[in-house]
CSV table of C-alpha atoms in Angstrom, one decimal:
chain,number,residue,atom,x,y,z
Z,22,UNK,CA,12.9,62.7,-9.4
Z,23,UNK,CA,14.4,62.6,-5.9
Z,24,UNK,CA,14.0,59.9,-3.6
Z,25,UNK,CA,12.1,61.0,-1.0
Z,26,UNK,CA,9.2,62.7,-3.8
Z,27,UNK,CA,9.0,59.5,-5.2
Z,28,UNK,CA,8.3,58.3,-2.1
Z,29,UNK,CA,5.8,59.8,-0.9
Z,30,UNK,CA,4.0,59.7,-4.3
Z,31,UNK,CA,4.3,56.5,-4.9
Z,32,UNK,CA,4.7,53.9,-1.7
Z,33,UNK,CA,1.2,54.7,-0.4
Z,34,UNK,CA,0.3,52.9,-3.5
Z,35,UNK,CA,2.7,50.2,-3.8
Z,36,UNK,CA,2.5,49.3,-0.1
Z,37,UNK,CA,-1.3,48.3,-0.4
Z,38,UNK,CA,-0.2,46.3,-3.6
Z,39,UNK,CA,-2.7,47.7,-5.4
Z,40,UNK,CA,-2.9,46.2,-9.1
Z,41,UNK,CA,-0.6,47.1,-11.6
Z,42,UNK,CA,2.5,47.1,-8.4
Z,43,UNK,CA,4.7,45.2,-9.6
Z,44,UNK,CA,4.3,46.5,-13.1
Z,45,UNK,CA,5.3,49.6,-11.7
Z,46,UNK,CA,7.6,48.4,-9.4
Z,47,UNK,CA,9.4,47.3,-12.5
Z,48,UNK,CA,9.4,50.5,-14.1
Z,49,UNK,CA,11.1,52.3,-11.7
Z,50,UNK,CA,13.7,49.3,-11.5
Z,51,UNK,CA,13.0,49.2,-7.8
Z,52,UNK,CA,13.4,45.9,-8.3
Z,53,UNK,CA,16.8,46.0,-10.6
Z,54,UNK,CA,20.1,45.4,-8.8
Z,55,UNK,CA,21.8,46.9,-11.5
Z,56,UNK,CA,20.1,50.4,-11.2
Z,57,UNK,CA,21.4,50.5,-7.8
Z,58,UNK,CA,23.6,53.2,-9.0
Z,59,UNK,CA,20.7,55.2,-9.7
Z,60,UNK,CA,19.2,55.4,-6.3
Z,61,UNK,CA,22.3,56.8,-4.9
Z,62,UNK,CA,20.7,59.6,-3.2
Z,63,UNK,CA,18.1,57.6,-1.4
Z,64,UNK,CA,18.7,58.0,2.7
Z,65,UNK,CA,18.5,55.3,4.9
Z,66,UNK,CA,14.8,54.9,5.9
Z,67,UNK,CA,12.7,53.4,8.4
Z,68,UNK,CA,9.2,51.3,7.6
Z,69,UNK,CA,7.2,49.1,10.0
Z,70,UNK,CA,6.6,45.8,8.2
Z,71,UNK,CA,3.0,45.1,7.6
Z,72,UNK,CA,3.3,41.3,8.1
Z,73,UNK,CA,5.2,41.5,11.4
Z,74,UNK,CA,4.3,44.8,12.8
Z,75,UNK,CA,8.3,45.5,13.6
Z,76,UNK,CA,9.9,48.3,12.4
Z,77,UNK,CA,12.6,47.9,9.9
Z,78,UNK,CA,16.1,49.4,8.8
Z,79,UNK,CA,16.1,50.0,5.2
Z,80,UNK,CA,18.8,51.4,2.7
Z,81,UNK,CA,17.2,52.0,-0.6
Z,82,UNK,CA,20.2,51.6,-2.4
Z,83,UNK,CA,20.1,48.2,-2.1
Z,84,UNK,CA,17.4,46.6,-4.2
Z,85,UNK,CA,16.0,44.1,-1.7
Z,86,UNK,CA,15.8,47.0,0.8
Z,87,UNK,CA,14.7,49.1,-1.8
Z,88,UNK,CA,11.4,46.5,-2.2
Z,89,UNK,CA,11.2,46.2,1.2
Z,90,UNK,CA,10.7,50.1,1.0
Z,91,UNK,CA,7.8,50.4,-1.2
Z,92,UNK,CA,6.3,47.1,-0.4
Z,93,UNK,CA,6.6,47.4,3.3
Z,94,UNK,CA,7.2,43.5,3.3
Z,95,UNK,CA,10.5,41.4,2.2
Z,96,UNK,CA,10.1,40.4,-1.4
Z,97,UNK,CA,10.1,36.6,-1.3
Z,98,UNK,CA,6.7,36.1,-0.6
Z,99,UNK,CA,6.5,32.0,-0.5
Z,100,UNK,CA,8.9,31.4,2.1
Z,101,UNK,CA,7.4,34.0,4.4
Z,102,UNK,CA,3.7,32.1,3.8
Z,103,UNK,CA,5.2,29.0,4.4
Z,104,UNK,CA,7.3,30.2,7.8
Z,105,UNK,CA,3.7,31.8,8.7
Z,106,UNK,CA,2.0,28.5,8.0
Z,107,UNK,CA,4.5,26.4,10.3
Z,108,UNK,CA,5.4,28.7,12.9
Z,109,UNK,CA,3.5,29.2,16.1
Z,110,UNK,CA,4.0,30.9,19.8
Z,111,UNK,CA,6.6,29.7,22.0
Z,112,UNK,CA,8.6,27.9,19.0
Z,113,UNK,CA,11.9,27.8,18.7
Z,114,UNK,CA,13.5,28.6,14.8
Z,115,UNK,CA,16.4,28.8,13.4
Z,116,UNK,CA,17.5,31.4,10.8
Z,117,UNK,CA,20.7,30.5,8.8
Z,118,UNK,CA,22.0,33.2,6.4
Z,119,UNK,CA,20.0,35.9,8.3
Z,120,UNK,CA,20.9,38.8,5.9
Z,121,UNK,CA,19.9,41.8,7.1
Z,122,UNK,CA,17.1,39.9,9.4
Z,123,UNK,CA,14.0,40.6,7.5
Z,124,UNK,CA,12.6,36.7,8.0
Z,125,UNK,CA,14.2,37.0,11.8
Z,126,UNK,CA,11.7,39.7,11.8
Z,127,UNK,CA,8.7,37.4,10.7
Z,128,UNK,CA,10.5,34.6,12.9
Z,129,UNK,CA,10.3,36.5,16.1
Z,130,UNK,CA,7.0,38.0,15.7
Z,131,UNK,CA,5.4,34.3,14.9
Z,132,UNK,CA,7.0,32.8,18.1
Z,133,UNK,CA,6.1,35.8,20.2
Z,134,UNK,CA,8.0,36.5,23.6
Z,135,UNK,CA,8.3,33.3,24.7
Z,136,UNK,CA,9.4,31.5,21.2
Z,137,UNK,CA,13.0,32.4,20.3
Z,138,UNK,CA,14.9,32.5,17.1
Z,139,UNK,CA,18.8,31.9,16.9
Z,140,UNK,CA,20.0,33.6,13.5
Z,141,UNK,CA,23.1,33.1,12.0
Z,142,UNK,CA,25.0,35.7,9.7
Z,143,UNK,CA,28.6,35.9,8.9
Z,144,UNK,CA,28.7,39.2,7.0
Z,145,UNK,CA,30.1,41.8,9.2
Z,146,UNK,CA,27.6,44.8,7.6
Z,147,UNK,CA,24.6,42.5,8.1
Z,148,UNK,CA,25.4,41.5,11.5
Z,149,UNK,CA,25.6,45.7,12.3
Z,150,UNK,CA,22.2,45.4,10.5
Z,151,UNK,CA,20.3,42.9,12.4
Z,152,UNK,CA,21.2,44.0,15.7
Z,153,UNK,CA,20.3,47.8,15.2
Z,154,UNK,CA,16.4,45.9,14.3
Z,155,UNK,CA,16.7,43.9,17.5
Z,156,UNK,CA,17.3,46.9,19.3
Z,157,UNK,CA,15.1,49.1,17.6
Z,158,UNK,CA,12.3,46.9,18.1
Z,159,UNK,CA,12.8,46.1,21.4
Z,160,UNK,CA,13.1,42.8,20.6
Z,161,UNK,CA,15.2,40.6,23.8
Z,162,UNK,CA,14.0,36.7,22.2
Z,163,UNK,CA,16.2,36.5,19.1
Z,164,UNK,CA,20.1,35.6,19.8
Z,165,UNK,CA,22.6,37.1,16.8
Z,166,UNK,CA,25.8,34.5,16.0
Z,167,UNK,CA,28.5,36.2,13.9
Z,168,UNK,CA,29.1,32.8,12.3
Z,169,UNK,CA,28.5,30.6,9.4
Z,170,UNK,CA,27.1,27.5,9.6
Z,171,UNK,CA,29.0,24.6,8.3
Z,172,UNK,CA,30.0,21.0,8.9
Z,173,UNK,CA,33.1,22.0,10.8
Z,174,UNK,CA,34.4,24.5,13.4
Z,175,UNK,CA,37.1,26.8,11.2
Z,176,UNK,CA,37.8,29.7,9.4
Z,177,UNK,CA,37.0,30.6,6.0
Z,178,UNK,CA,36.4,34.0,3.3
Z,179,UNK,CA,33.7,35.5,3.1
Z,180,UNK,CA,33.1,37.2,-0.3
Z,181,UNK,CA,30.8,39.6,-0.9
Z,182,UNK,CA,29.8,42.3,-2.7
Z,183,UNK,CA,30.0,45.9,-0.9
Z,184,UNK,CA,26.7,47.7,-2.0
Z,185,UNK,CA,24.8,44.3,-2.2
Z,186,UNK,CA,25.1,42.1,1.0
Z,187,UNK,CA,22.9,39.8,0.1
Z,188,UNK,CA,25.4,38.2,-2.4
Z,189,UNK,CA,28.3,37.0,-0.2
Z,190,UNK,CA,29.6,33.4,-0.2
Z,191,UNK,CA,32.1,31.2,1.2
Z,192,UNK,CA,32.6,30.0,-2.3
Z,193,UNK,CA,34.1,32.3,-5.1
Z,194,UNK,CA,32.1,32.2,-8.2
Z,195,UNK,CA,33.0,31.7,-11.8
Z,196,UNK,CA,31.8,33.9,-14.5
Z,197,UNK,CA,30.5,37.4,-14.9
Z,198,UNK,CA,28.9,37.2,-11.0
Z,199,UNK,CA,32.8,37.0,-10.2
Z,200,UNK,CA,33.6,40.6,-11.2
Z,201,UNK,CA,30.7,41.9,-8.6
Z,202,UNK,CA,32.2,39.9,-5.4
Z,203,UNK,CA,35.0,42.8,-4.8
Z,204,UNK,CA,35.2,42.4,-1.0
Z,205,UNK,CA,36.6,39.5,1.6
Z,206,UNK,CA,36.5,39.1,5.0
Z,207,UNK,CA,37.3,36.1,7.6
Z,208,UNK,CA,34.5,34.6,9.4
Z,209,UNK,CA,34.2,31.8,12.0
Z,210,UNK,CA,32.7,28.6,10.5
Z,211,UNK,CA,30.5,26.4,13.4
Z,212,UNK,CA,28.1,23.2,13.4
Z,213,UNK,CA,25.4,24.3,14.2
Z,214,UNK,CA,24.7,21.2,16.4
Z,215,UNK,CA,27.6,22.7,18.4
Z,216,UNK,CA,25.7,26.0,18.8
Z,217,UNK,CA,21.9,24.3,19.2
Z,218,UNK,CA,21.8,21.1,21.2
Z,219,UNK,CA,22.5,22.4,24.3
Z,220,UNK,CA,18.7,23.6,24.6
Z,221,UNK,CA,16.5,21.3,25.1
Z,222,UNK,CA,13.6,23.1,23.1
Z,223,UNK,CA,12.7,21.9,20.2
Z,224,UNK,CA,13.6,23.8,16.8
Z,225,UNK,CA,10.5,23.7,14.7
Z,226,UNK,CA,12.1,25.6,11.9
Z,227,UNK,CA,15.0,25.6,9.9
Z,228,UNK,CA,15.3,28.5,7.0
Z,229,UNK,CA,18.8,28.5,5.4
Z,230,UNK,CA,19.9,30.6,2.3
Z,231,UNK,CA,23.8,30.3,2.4
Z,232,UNK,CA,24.7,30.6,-1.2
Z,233,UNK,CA,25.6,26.9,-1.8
Z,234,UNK,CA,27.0,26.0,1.4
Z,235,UNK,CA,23.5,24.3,2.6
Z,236,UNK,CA,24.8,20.6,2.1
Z,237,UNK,CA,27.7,21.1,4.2
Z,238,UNK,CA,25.4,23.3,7.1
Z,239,UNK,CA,22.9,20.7,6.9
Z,240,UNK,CA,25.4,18.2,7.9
Z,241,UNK,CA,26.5,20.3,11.0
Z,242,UNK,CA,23.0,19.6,11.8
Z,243,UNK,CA,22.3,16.1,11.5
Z,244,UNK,CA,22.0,15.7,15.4
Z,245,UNK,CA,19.1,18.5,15.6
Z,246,UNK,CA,17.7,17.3,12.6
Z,247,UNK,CA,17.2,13.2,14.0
Z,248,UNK,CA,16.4,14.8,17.5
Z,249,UNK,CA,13.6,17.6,16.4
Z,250,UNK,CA,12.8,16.5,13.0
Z,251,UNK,CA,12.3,20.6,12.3
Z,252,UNK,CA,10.3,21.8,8.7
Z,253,UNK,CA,13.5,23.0,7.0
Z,254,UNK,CA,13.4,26.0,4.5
Z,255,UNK,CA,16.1,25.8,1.9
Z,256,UNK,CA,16.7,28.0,-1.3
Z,257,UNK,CA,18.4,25.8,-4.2
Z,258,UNK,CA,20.8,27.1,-6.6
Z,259,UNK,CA,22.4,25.0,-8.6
Z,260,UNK,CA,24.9,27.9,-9.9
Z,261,UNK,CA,25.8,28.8,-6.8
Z,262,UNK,CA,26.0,25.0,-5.8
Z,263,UNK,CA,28.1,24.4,-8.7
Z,264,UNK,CA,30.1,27.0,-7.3
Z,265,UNK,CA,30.9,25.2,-3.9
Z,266,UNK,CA,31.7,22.0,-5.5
Z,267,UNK,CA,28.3,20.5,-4.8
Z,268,UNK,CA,24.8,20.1,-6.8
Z,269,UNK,CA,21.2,20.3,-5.6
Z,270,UNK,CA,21.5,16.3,-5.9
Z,271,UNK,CA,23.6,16.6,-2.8
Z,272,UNK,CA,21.0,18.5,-0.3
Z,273,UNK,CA,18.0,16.2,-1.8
Z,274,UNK,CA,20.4,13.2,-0.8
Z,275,UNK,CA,20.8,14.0,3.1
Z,276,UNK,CA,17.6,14.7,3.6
Z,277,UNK,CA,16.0,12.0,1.9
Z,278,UNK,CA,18.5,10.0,3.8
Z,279,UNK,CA,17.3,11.5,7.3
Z,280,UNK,CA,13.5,10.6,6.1
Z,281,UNK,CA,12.5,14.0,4.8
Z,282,UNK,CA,10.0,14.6,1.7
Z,283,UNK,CA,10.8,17.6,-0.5
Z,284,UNK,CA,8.3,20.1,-1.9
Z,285,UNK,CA,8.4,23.2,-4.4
Z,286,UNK,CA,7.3,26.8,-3.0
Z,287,UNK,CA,5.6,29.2,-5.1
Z,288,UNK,CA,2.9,31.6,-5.1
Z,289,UNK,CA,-0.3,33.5,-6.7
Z,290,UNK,CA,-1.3,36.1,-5.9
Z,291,UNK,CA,-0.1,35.9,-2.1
Z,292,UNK,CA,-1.3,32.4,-1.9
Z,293,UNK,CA,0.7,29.6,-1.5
Z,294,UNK,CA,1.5,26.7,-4.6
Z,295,UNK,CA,3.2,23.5,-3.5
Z,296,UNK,CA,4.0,20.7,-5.4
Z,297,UNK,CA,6.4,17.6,-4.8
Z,298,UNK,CA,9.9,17.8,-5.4
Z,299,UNK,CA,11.1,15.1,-8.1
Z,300,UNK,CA,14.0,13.8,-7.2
Z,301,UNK,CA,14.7,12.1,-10.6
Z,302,UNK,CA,14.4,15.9,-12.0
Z,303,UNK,CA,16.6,17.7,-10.2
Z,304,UNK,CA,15.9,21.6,-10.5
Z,305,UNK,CA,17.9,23.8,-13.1
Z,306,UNK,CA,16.9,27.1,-11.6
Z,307,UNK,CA,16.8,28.9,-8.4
Z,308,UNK,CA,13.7,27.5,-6.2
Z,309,UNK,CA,12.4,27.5,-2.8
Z,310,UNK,CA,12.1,24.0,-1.2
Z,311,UNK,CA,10.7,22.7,1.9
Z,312,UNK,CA,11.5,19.6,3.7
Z,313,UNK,CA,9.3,17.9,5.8
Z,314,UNK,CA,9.3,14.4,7.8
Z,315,UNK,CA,6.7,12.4,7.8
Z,316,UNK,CA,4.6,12.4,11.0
Z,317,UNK,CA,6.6,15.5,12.7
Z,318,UNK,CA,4.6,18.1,14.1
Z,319,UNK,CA,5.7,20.8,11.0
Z,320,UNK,CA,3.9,18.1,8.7
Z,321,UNK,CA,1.1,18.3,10.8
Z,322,UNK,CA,0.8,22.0,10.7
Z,323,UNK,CA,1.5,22.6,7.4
Z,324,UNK,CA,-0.9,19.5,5.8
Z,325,UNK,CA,-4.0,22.4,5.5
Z,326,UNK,CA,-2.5,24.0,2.8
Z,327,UNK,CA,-1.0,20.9,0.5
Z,328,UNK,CA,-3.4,20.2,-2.5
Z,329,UNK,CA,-5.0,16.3,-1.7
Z,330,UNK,CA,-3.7,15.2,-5.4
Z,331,UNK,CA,-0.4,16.1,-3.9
Z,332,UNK,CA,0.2,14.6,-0.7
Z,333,UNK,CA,-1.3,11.1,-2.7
Z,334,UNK,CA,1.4,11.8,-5.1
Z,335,UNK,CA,4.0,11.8,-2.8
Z,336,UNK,CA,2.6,9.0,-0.5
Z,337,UNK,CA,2.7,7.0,-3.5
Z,338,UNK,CA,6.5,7.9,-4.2
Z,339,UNK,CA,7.6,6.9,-0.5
């Protein structure tokens, strides 16, 4: 069955996320970034997200574009409730590892026209990606670096793999994710304290997903970090960590040092879970994490939706 049949047969469905989605969602390996091959003959496609009203750039070939498709949403579901829980108008947020700008999406349309968002993306192809959405959308308050964030200014490669751009990293892998990374490029490597402090707004959010390279980015913002005291949204992967020479104990370590409490992200049924971080368990698998500092206006907003037997238990641990 073609692409564009499917399509119309099926993403009325799936976009209301109707019971049984996912299930289906499965069995058409929307979902699989294996079958990629298989949706070869799906054309690049354009769907206005249902959570940010923007209209979005999608190539179904790619499986997290290919969700985004039937799902008229990004996939990860508890860091957009979380950045929807902490953002507000006229903020300021920071998006580090933008990808192909589908939380700068949610980003901009939280803050509104007088917020702004400052995304960062190193990947040449995604970079191409984001700005065509900016421009699409009319959108003038986000501003696009073609940089990584790290704890120097350099140079470094970029690998990555050419029909997935969501896998790149500054760090070559070991293993059987090796044999996908067929592609390098070189990138410009900047603190981002070099690229933020100039403005005097305050950043209320930091979301970073840079393939094990958040220890050393999180040290390029230690000055934002003490002045703003931002909610910080950070994926931990302890392969991909391992990869980089670091661990997850590394980015639980700063950021405990600079007064920060960690939490776990997940969701049911589009409502969001969160539970303390332990950070005398450190994770073993993939997880969302947010960090917040005691007292700082992201606590504040975001105190609503913590469980009561949770923010004891992590009171208790301080």
């Amino acid at each position: 069955m073609g692409f564009s049949l499917l399509a119309r047969l099926i993403a009325p469905y799936t976009r209301r996320e109707w019971p049984g989605t996912w299930r289906l969602l499965r069995w058409l390996q929307v979902t699989n970034s294996g079958a990629d091959p298989a949706w070869a003959d799906a054309s690049e496609s354009i769907v206005r997200g249902k959570w940010h009203g923007y209209r979005m750039v999608l190539d179904p070939c790619d499986w997290m574009d290919r969700a985004a498709y039937f799902l008229a949403r990004y996939y990860d579901v508890p860091t957009q409730l979380a950045m929807m829980q902490l953002v507000e108008p006229s903020d300021r947020v920071v998006d580090i590892g933008a990808n192909h700008g589908m939380l700068t999406l949610l980003a901009a349309a939280r803050v509104g026209a007088n917020g702004s968002v400052e995304a960062f993306e190193p990947h040449p192809g995604c970079v191409e990606r984001i700005q065509r959405q900016i421009e699409l959308n009319g959108i003038r308050h986000v501003r696009l670096h073609e940089a990584a964030l790290s704890n120097k200014t350099t140079r470094a490669t970029l690998h990555f793999a050419p029909r997935h751009a969501g896998y790149s990293t500054l760090t070559f892998p070991e293993g059987e994710a090796a044999s996908t990374l067929t592609h390098a490029v070189e990138v410009n490597l900047i603190r981002g304290d070099d690229a933020l402090l100039s403005d005097p707004a305050p950043v209320r959010l930091i979301k970073m997903d840079v393939e094990g390279h958040e220890p050393r980015a999180i040290e390029g913002l230690s000055q934002i970090i003490r002045r703003d005291r931002p909610a910080i949204l950070c994926e931990i992967n302890p392969c991909c960590l391992r990869s980089a020479g670091s661990s997850p104990e590394d980015i639980t370590r700063v950021l405990v040092a600079h007064g920060y409490r960690g939490y776990v992200l997940s969701e049911r049924r589009q409502r969001l879970i969160t539970s303390p971080l332990d950070l005398d368990e450190q994770p073993t698998r993939t997880i969302d994490s947010l960090w917040l500092h005691p007292g700082s206006v992201a606590e504040r907003r975001f105190h609503p939706v913590m469980p009561v037997t949770q923010v004891a238990r992590l009171g208790k641990a301080a």
